């Protein structure tokens, strides 16, 4: 029997099975193909609720250890995202080691598709950073276990608008909980990052009459979105101390940390970015202590996953949207539970997801 220690102790001498055991992973698949140059890792975290679905990230990792840690961490996150969204899916993810702007070829993507196929449906892929729908079309030539396909191939196309809709639902639920109304008219909202998701979110918010302020490091896109939706823009990255009602991180992770929590003046943090809390436990508690309501990221940004999930049995956009709308009710449920049990909203969300997995495990064992 393996003795489970702190994960960082294993990272030093890189005992992969021990790391997997610590994080409760089921399977890790290493793929190496000399001819195409493919070096990929597929991680299957937990298939209690269904096949492991998660995108493939192509990234120029500095080392294979870095890639392993990334894929293990990301796949685990997918288990909880699927569980809390009520989907019959487990958590998985894949990484391809390489520069997506230089190393991606049809042969490489098809070889990757062969590896996905070899898992017989235990893992279903989709796009993530460094991938797009046309890459998934190449993967599809080798396997049916792929989602994130273009609309004309029966896929759900770009998932970002659905992700944005889910975040909008999460923001409305937060407003309902704090102010007793989900109407965002005249609420001051800072949207940090107006990329694929952020721009769509700005559209929903401005249509409802919210007072939206946007920020992005990409100046030309910032100006374009500001002109299009007639909202104020801030070029400086010093946005954390702005006097707003809602801060919506839609750019990068870890923007909620020791330094920024000090500065925040908002009542609500609710956005699309993955892993917003630098330290989940510590920073969710710090937000709570400061009286700031945090809508858990993996709950409110699940629209994209819901969208690709709906491809599995024949894509139905209306169904995907109506399932994404449920993020509103689940978010409220989490807030009430957090209040009742005196735990952070982040803990409440994890508990709900874990309970769903445990219940199914119990049923399967009977
Ligand atoms: P994107 O790359 O299209 O947009 C990100 C935007 O953030 C870009 O415009 C970029 O210039 C800007 N940005 C980067 N660093 C910044 C900084 N320091 N300050 C301000 N702006 C900055 O990405 P996206 O698809 O819109 O995703 C946004 C976030 O949501 C990411 O964290 C992503 O992981 C997460 N997410 C996306 C989806 C989806 O469906 N696309 C689903 C779940 C989670």
GROMACS .gro file of C-alpha atoms and ligand atoms in nm:
model
  410
    1UNK     CA    1   0.000   0.000   0.000
    2UNK     CA    2   0.142   0.341  -0.097
    3UNK     CA    3   0.185   0.589   0.181
    4UNK     CA    4   0.041   0.921   0.069
    5UNK     CA    5   0.249   1.224   0.162
    6UNK     CA    6   0.221   1.590   0.070
    7UNK     CA    7   0.218   1.620  -0.310
    8UNK     CA    8   0.517   1.858  -0.312
    9UNK     CA    9   0.738   1.594  -0.153
   10UNK     CA   10   0.678   1.369  -0.450
   11UNK     CA   11   0.736   1.642  -0.703
   12UNK     CA   12   1.100   1.667  -0.585
   13UNK     CA   13   1.184   1.312  -0.686
   14UNK     CA   14   0.886   1.285  -0.915
   15UNK     CA   15   0.707   0.974  -0.809
   16UNK     CA   16   0.423   0.989  -1.058
   17UNK     CA   17   0.208   0.707  -0.921
   18UNK     CA   18   0.228   0.860  -0.573
   19UNK     CA   19   0.123   1.199  -0.710
   20UNK     CA   20  -0.170   1.033  -0.889
   21UNK     CA   21  -0.264   0.854  -0.572
   22UNK     CA   22  -0.250   1.177  -0.374
   23UNK     CA   23  -0.477   1.353  -0.621
   24UNK     CA   24  -0.703   1.047  -0.679
   25UNK     CA   25  -0.636   1.001  -1.048
   26UNK     CA   26  -0.739   0.683  -1.227
   27UNK     CA   27  -0.507   0.684  -1.527
   28UNK     CA   28  -0.225   0.874  -1.691
   29UNK     CA   29  -0.135   0.794  -2.051
   30UNK     CA   30   0.198   0.897  -2.204
   31UNK     CA   31   0.199   0.925  -2.582
   32UNK     CA   32   0.523   0.944  -2.779
   33UNK     CA   33   0.553   0.925  -3.157
   34UNK     CA   34   0.888   0.988  -3.323
   35UNK     CA   35   0.753   1.022  -3.676
   36UNK     CA   36   0.512   1.308  -3.605
   37UNK     CA   37   0.698   1.446  -3.302
   38UNK     CA   38   0.392   1.400  -3.084
   39UNK     CA   39   0.457   1.410  -2.713
   40UNK     CA   40   0.132   1.411  -2.524
   41UNK     CA   41  -0.012   1.315  -2.188
   42UNK     CA   42  -0.374   1.225  -2.125
   43UNK     CA   43  -0.499   1.230  -1.766
   44UNK     CA   44  -0.819   1.064  -1.653
   45UNK     CA   45  -0.908   1.180  -1.305
   46UNK     CA   46  -1.242   1.026  -1.212
   47UNK     CA   47  -1.500   0.846  -1.427
   48UNK     CA   48  -1.761   0.782  -1.158
   49UNK     CA   49  -2.016   1.007  -1.328
   50UNK     CA   50  -1.927   0.921  -1.688
   51UNK     CA   51  -1.647   0.935  -1.944
   52UNK     CA   52  -1.371   1.185  -1.869
   53UNK     CA   53  -1.419   1.493  -2.087
   54UNK     CA   54  -1.173   1.779  -2.106
   55UNK     CA   55  -0.989   1.982  -2.363
   56UNK     CA   56  -0.642   1.935  -2.504
   57UNK     CA   57  -0.391   2.208  -2.426
   58UNK     CA   58  -0.087   2.258  -2.650
   59UNK     CA   59   0.186   2.441  -2.461
   60UNK     CA   60   0.564   2.473  -2.473
   61UNK     CA   61   0.626   2.330  -2.127
   62UNK     CA   62   0.977   2.373  -1.986
   63UNK     CA   63   0.986   2.013  -1.871
   64UNK     CA   64   0.777   1.700  -1.886
   65UNK     CA   65   0.729   1.722  -1.509
   66UNK     CA   66   0.565   2.062  -1.557
   67UNK     CA   67   0.336   1.911  -1.822
   68UNK     CA   68   0.244   1.619  -1.594
   69UNK     CA   69   0.154   1.847  -1.305
   70UNK     CA   70  -0.051   2.069  -1.533
   71UNK     CA   71  -0.251   1.783  -1.684
   72UNK     CA   72  -0.312   1.624  -1.343
   73UNK     CA   73  -0.431   1.953  -1.195
   74UNK     CA   74  -0.649   2.046  -1.491
   75UNK     CA   75  -0.813   1.703  -1.519
   76UNK     CA   76  -0.900   1.704  -1.149
   77UNK     CA   77  -1.065   2.043  -1.192
   78UNK     CA   78  -1.279   1.900  -1.472
   79UNK     CA   79  -1.420   1.631  -1.241
   80UNK     CA   80  -1.558   1.896  -1.006
   81UNK     CA   81  -1.676   2.123  -1.285
   82UNK     CA   82  -1.877   1.839  -1.445
   83UNK     CA   83  -2.011   1.717  -1.111
   84UNK     CA   84  -2.136   2.054  -0.993
   85UNK     CA   85  -2.296   2.118  -1.331
   86UNK     CA   86  -2.500   1.798  -1.304
   87UNK     CA   87  -2.339   1.641  -1.611
   88UNK     CA   88  -2.288   1.267  -1.660
   89UNK     CA   89  -1.920   1.323  -1.716
   90UNK     CA   90  -1.595   1.254  -1.541
   91UNK     CA   91  -1.286   1.469  -1.542
   92UNK     CA   92  -1.004   1.444  -1.791
   93UNK     CA   93  -0.763   1.662  -1.982
   94UNK     CA   94  -0.477   1.621  -2.228
   95UNK     CA   95  -0.163   1.821  -2.296
   96UNK     CA   96   0.053   1.820  -2.606
   97UNK     CA   97   0.406   1.942  -2.544
   98UNK     CA   98   0.508   2.190  -2.813
   99UNK     CA   99   0.459   2.530  -2.968
  100UNK     CA  100   0.111   2.542  -3.120
  101UNK     CA  101   0.215   2.812  -3.368
  102UNK     CA  102   0.502   2.602  -3.509
  103UNK     CA  103   0.475   2.236  -3.418
  104UNK     CA  104   0.111   2.160  -3.499
  105UNK     CA  105   0.065   1.948  -3.812
  106UNK     CA  106  -0.217   1.735  -3.947
  107UNK     CA  107  -0.009   1.420  -3.890
  108UNK     CA  108   0.053   1.516  -3.526
  109UNK     CA  109  -0.313   1.590  -3.457
  110UNK     CA  110  -0.424   1.266  -3.624
  111UNK     CA  111  -0.171   1.064  -3.427
  112UNK     CA  112  -0.307   1.226  -3.112
  113UNK     CA  113  -0.656   1.123  -3.229
  114UNK     CA  114  -0.533   0.761  -3.256
  115UNK     CA  115  -0.419   0.770  -2.895
  116UNK     CA  116  -0.753   0.916  -2.782
  117UNK     CA  117  -0.930   0.642  -2.977
  118UNK     CA  118  -0.719   0.372  -2.814
  119UNK     CA  119  -0.884   0.459  -2.480
  120UNK     CA  120  -1.217   0.336  -2.615
  121UNK     CA  121  -1.421   0.635  -2.492
  122UNK     CA  122  -1.287   0.659  -2.138
  123UNK     CA  123  -1.154   1.000  -2.245
  124UNK     CA  124  -1.330   1.245  -2.479
  125UNK     CA  125  -1.131   1.542  -2.601
  126UNK     CA  126  -1.211   1.902  -2.703
  127UNK     CA  127  -1.011   2.220  -2.762
  128UNK     CA  128  -0.827   2.420  -2.497
  129UNK     CA  129  -0.541   2.672  -2.509
  130UNK     CA  130  -0.344   2.637  -2.836
  131UNK     CA  131  -0.624   2.442  -3.007
  132UNK     CA  132  -0.924   2.534  -3.219
  133UNK     CA  133  -1.220   2.370  -3.385
  134UNK     CA  134  -1.022   2.292  -3.703
  135UNK     CA  135  -0.773   2.088  -3.496
  136UNK     CA  136  -1.065   1.889  -3.359
  137UNK     CA  137  -1.174   1.820  -3.718
  138UNK     CA  138  -0.835   1.651  -3.773
  139UNK     CA  139  -0.868   1.451  -3.449
  140UNK     CA  140  -1.216   1.346  -3.565
  141UNK     CA  141  -1.057   1.169  -3.864
  142UNK     CA  142  -0.918   0.913  -3.619
  143UNK     CA  143  -1.175   0.899  -3.340
  144UNK     CA  144  -1.536   0.970  -3.254
  145UNK     CA  145  -1.436   1.058  -2.899
  146UNK     CA  146  -1.400   1.427  -2.978
  147UNK     CA  147  -1.618   1.734  -2.919
  148UNK     CA  148  -1.576   2.105  -2.985
  149UNK     CA  149  -1.640   2.050  -3.356
  150UNK     CA  150  -1.766   2.323  -3.590
  151UNK     CA  151  -2.142   2.377  -3.625
  152UNK     CA  152  -2.146   2.244  -3.984
  153UNK     CA  153  -2.011   1.912  -3.858
  154UNK     CA  154  -2.280   1.876  -3.594
  155UNK     CA  155  -2.065   2.032  -3.324
  156UNK     CA  156  -2.135   2.320  -3.091
  157UNK     CA  157  -1.879   2.559  -3.245
  158UNK     CA  158  -1.703   2.815  -3.029
  159UNK     CA  159  -1.812   2.754  -2.666
  160UNK     CA  160  -1.722   3.106  -2.542
  161UNK     CA  161  -2.068   3.267  -2.589
  162UNK     CA  162  -2.222   2.988  -2.380
  163UNK     CA  163  -1.950   3.028  -2.116
  164UNK     CA  164  -2.026   3.401  -2.105
  165UNK     CA  165  -2.397   3.331  -2.065
  166UNK     CA  166  -2.322   3.106  -1.766
  167UNK     CA  167  -2.104   3.374  -1.607
  168UNK     CA  168  -2.386   3.624  -1.661
  169UNK     CA  169  -2.621   3.384  -1.480
  170UNK     CA  170  -2.369   3.356  -1.195
  171UNK     CA  171  -2.348   3.736  -1.169
  172UNK     CA  172  -2.728   3.768  -1.165
  173UNK     CA  173  -2.756   3.504  -0.892
  174UNK     CA  174  -2.493   3.690  -0.686
  175UNK     CA  175  -2.690   4.012  -0.726
  176UNK     CA  176  -3.012   3.837  -0.621
  177UNK     CA  177  -2.842   3.702  -0.310
  178UNK     CA  178  -2.689   4.032  -0.201
  179UNK     CA  179  -2.935   4.294  -0.322
  180UNK     CA  180  -3.255   4.088  -0.347
  181UNK     CA  181  -3.284   4.147  -0.722
  182UNK     CA  182  -3.114   3.991  -1.021
  183UNK     CA  183  -3.165   4.308  -1.221
  184UNK     CA  184  -2.823   4.455  -1.302
  185UNK     CA  185  -2.950   4.789  -1.429
  186UNK     CA  186  -2.704   5.064  -1.329
  187UNK     CA  187  -2.480   4.823  -1.138
  188UNK     CA  188  -2.114   4.912  -1.183
  189UNK     CA  189  -1.928   4.611  -1.324
  190UNK     CA  190  -1.557   4.583  -1.402
  191UNK     CA  191  -1.486   4.321  -1.670
  192UNK     CA  192  -1.113   4.242  -1.674
  193UNK     CA  193  -1.026   4.082  -2.009
  194UNK     CA  194  -1.252   4.132  -2.309
  195UNK     CA  195  -1.148   3.830  -2.514
  196UNK     CA  196  -1.381   3.557  -2.637
  197UNK     CA  197  -1.575   3.526  -2.312
  198UNK     CA  198  -1.535   3.881  -2.174
  199UNK     CA  199  -1.673   4.049  -2.485
  200UNK     CA  200  -1.984   3.829  -2.485
  201UNK     CA  201  -2.033   3.903  -2.117
  202UNK     CA  202  -2.009   4.277  -2.184
  203UNK     CA  203  -2.284   4.234  -2.442
  204UNK     CA  204  -2.523   4.074  -2.189
  205UNK     CA  205  -2.441   4.328  -1.920
  206UNK     CA  206  -2.477   4.638  -2.136
  207UNK     CA  207  -2.802   4.506  -2.286
  208UNK     CA  208  -2.938   4.495  -1.932
  209UNK     CA  209  -2.826   4.851  -1.861
  210UNK     CA  210  -2.534   4.776  -1.634
  211UNK     CA  211  -2.265   5.040  -1.606
  212UNK     CA  212  -1.972   4.842  -1.749
  213UNK     CA  213  -1.604   4.934  -1.725
  214UNK     CA  214  -1.359   4.724  -1.924
  215UNK     CA  215  -0.987   4.658  -1.902
  216UNK     CA  216  -0.751   4.457  -2.126
  217UNK     CA  217  -0.381   4.455  -2.208
  218UNK     CA  218  -0.471   4.434  -2.575
  219UNK     CA  219  -0.529   4.806  -2.640
  220UNK     CA  220  -0.684   4.777  -2.986
  221UNK     CA  221  -0.934   4.515  -2.875
  222UNK     CA  222  -1.013   4.721  -2.567
  223UNK     CA  223  -1.095   5.023  -2.781
  224UNK     CA  224  -1.300   4.812  -3.024
  225UNK     CA  225  -1.514   4.659  -2.747
  226UNK     CA  226  -1.549   4.994  -2.573
  227UNK     CA  227  -1.677   5.158  -2.894
  228UNK     CA  228  -1.904   4.866  -2.982
  229UNK     CA  229  -2.083   4.850  -2.647
  230UNK     CA  230  -2.043   5.211  -2.550
  231UNK     CA  231  -1.869   5.139  -2.222
  232UNK     CA  232  -1.587   5.305  -2.033
  233UNK     CA  233  -1.239   5.157  -2.070
  234UNK     CA  234  -0.939   5.164  -1.841
  235UNK     CA  235  -0.598   5.107  -1.995
  236UNK     CA  236  -0.397   5.089  -1.675
  237UNK     CA  237  -0.365   4.751  -1.509
  238UNK     CA  238  -0.432   4.919  -1.172
  239UNK     CA  239  -0.797   4.824  -1.160
  240UNK     CA  240  -0.830   4.634  -0.833
  241UNK     CA  241  -0.913   4.936  -0.617
  242UNK     CA  242  -1.185   5.069  -0.847
  243UNK     CA  243  -1.507   5.150  -0.669
  244UNK     CA  244  -1.738   4.901  -0.843
  245UNK     CA  245  -2.024   4.674  -0.736
  246UNK     CA  246  -1.897   4.370  -0.922
  247UNK     CA  247  -1.548   4.262  -1.030
  248UNK     CA  248  -1.553   4.005  -1.309
  249UNK     CA  249  -1.211   3.846  -1.380
  250UNK     CA  250  -1.221   3.721  -1.739
  251UNK     CA  251  -0.851   3.722  -1.827
  252UNK     CA  252  -0.615   3.519  -1.612
  253UNK     CA  253  -0.609   3.311  -1.298
  254UNK     CA  254  -0.479   3.400  -0.950
  255UNK     CA  255  -0.597   3.763  -0.959
  256UNK     CA  256  -0.751   3.710  -0.616
  257UNK     CA  257  -0.452   3.709  -0.385
  258UNK     CA  258  -0.307   3.875  -0.072
  259UNK     CA  259  -0.231   4.200  -0.254
  260UNK     CA  260  -0.553   4.241  -0.453
  261UNK     CA  261  -0.793   4.146  -0.172
  262UNK     CA  262  -0.650   4.439   0.025
  263UNK     CA  263  -0.748   4.672  -0.258
  264UNK     CA  264  -1.086   4.535  -0.365
  265UNK     CA  265  -1.385   4.760  -0.298
  266UNK     CA  266  -1.650   4.551  -0.475
  267UNK     CA  267  -1.934   4.349  -0.321
  268UNK     CA  268  -1.913   4.059  -0.565
  269UNK     CA  269  -1.637   3.869  -0.746
  270UNK     CA  270  -1.780   3.663  -1.033
  271UNK     CA  271  -1.601   3.592  -1.358
  272UNK     CA  272  -1.491   3.341  -1.621
  273UNK     CA  273  -1.121   3.301  -1.550
  274UNK     CA  274  -1.011   2.959  -1.427
  275UNK     CA  275  -0.844   2.933  -1.086
  276UNK     CA  276  -0.913   3.292  -0.979
  277UNK     CA  277  -0.811   3.226  -0.619
  278UNK     CA  278  -0.433   3.205  -0.586
  279UNK     CA  279  -0.478   2.992  -0.276
  280UNK     CA  280  -0.828   2.842  -0.277
  281UNK     CA  281  -0.871   2.797   0.095
  282UNK     CA  282  -0.695   3.109   0.219
  283UNK     CA  283  -0.826   3.356  -0.035
  284UNK     CA  284  -1.187   3.237  -0.036
  285UNK     CA  285  -1.183   3.288   0.342
  286UNK     CA  286  -1.021   3.631   0.309
  287UNK     CA  287  -1.293   3.738   0.065
  288UNK     CA  288  -1.562   3.610   0.299
  289UNK     CA  289  -1.409   3.791   0.597
  290UNK     CA  290  -1.404   4.112   0.398
  291UNK     CA  291  -1.773   4.069   0.315
  292UNK     CA  292  -1.715   4.010  -0.056
  293UNK     CA  293  -1.934   3.744  -0.216
  294UNK     CA  294  -1.736   3.504  -0.435
  295UNK     CA  295  -1.915   3.304  -0.706
  296UNK     CA  296  -1.696   2.993  -0.752
  297UNK     CA  297  -1.524   3.005  -1.092
  298UNK     CA  298  -1.558   2.636  -1.177
  299UNK     CA  299  -1.933   2.660  -1.124
  300UNK     CA  300  -2.015   2.976  -1.317
  301UNK     CA  301  -1.771   2.923  -1.607
  302UNK     CA  302  -1.904   2.573  -1.687
  303UNK     CA  303  -2.113   2.687  -1.986
  304UNK     CA  304  -1.841   2.585  -2.231
  305UNK     CA  305  -1.827   2.235  -2.085
  306UNK     CA  306  -2.206   2.210  -2.092
  307UNK     CA  307  -2.192   2.314  -2.458
  308UNK     CA  308  -1.942   2.044  -2.561
  309UNK     CA  309  -2.124   1.787  -2.346
  310UNK     CA  310  -2.439   1.846  -2.545
  311UNK     CA  311  -2.251   1.741  -2.860
  312UNK     CA  312  -2.221   1.385  -2.736
  313UNK     CA  313  -2.584   1.295  -2.808
  314UNK     CA  314  -2.637   1.533  -3.103
  315UNK     CA  315  -2.583   1.905  -3.049
  316UNK     CA  316  -2.885   2.102  -2.939
  317UNK     CA  317  -2.805   2.468  -2.869
  318UNK     CA  318  -3.133   2.539  -2.691
  319UNK     CA  319  -3.068   2.247  -2.456
  320UNK     CA  320  -2.715   2.367  -2.388
  321UNK     CA  321  -2.841   2.718  -2.310
  322UNK     CA  322  -3.121   2.595  -2.087
  323UNK     CA  323  -2.880   2.373  -1.892
  324UNK     CA  324  -2.640   2.667  -1.861
  325UNK     CA  325  -2.925   2.879  -1.725
  326UNK     CA  326  -2.937   2.642  -1.426
  327UNK     CA  327  -2.607   2.796  -1.311
  328UNK     CA  328  -2.830   3.068  -1.162
  329UNK     CA  329  -3.006   2.826  -0.925
  330UNK     CA  330  -2.694   2.628  -0.839
  331UNK     CA  331  -2.505   2.948  -0.754
  332UNK     CA  332  -2.782   3.058  -0.518
  333UNK     CA  333  -2.788   2.711  -0.362
  334UNK     CA  334  -2.415   2.736  -0.295
  335UNK     CA  335  -2.451   3.080  -0.134
  336UNK     CA  336  -2.727   2.961   0.098
  337UNK     CA  337  -2.531   2.653   0.196
  338UNK     CA  338  -2.220   2.858   0.265
  339UNK     CA  339  -2.425   3.084   0.494
  340UNK     CA  340  -2.605   2.798   0.670
  341UNK     CA  341  -2.293   2.590   0.734
  342UNK     CA  342  -2.063   2.886   0.789
  343UNK     CA  343  -1.818   2.775   0.522
  344UNK     CA  344  -1.682   2.964   0.224
  345UNK     CA  345  -1.872   2.958  -0.105
  346UNK     CA  346  -1.573   2.781  -0.256
  347UNK     CA  347  -1.594   2.503   0.005
  348UNK     CA  348  -1.970   2.477  -0.040
  349UNK     CA  349  -1.925   2.429  -0.415
  350UNK     CA  350  -1.662   2.156  -0.369
  351UNK     CA  351  -1.878   1.979  -0.113
  352UNK     CA  352  -2.177   1.973  -0.347
  353UNK     CA  353  -1.967   1.833  -0.632
  354UNK     CA  354  -1.799   1.572  -0.410
  355UNK     CA  355  -2.133   1.461  -0.264
  356UNK     CA  356  -2.272   1.397  -0.610
  357UNK     CA  357  -1.969   1.182  -0.695
  358UNK     CA  358  -1.989   0.995  -0.363
  359UNK     CA  359  -2.361   0.921  -0.404
  360UNK     CA  360  -2.303   0.775  -0.750
  361UNK     CA  361  -2.008   0.573  -0.621
  362UNK     CA  362  -2.229   0.429  -0.349
  363UNK     CA  363  -2.502   0.338  -0.598
  364UNK     CA  364  -2.249   0.169  -0.825
  365UNK     CA  365  -2.108  -0.035  -0.540
  366UNK     CA  366  -2.450  -0.170  -0.436
  367LIG     P1  367  -0.911   3.501  -2.449
  367LIG     O1  368  -0.767   3.467  -2.464
  367LIG     O2  369  -0.998   3.507  -2.569
  367LIG     O3  370  -0.929   3.639  -2.370
  367LIG     C1  371  -0.852   3.677  -2.262
  367LIG     C2  372  -0.836   3.828  -2.268
  367LIG     O4  373  -0.768   3.872  -2.151
  367LIG     C3  374  -0.753   3.876  -2.388
  367LIG     O5  375  -0.821   3.979  -2.456
  367LIG     C4  376  -0.624   3.925  -2.323
  367LIG     O6  377  -0.564   4.032  -2.394
  367LIG     C5  378  -0.673   3.970  -2.188
  367LIG     N1  379  -0.570   3.974  -2.085
  367LIG     C6  380  -0.463   3.894  -2.067
  367LIG     N2  381  -0.389   3.934  -1.960
  367LIG     C7  382  -0.453   4.041  -1.909
  367LIG     C8  383  -0.428   4.126  -1.798
  367LIG     N3  384  -0.322   4.110  -1.719
  367LIG     N4  385  -0.515   4.227  -1.775
  367LIG     C9  386  -0.622   4.248  -1.853
  367LIG     N5  387  -0.650   4.170  -1.960
  367LIG    C10  388  -0.568   4.069  -1.988
  367LIG     O7  389  -0.968   3.392  -2.344
  367LIG     P2  390  -1.119   3.353  -2.320
  367LIG     O8  391  -1.153   3.234  -2.400
  367LIG     O9  392  -1.204   3.475  -2.329
  367LIG    O10  393  -1.112   3.304  -2.167
  367LIG    C11  394  -1.100   3.398  -2.063
  367LIG    C12  395  -1.080   3.324  -1.932
  367LIG    O11  396  -1.190   3.236  -1.907
  367LIG    C13  397  -0.956   3.234  -1.930
  367LIG    O12  398  -0.904   3.235  -1.799
  367LIG    C14  399  -1.012   3.096  -1.962
  367LIG    O13  400  -0.931   2.994  -1.907
  367LIG    C15  401  -1.146   3.102  -1.892
  367LIG     N6  402  -1.246   3.013  -1.950
  367LIG    C16  403  -1.279   3.023  -2.082
  367LIG    C17  404  -1.377   2.938  -2.135
  367LIG    C18  405  -1.420   2.950  -2.279
  367LIG    O14  406  -1.523   2.893  -2.316
  367LIG     N7  407  -1.346   3.022  -2.362
  367LIG    C19  408  -1.439   2.842  -2.053
  367LIG    C20  409  -1.404   2.835  -1.918
  367LIG    C21  410  -1.307   2.921  -1.867
   0.00000   0.00000   0.00000
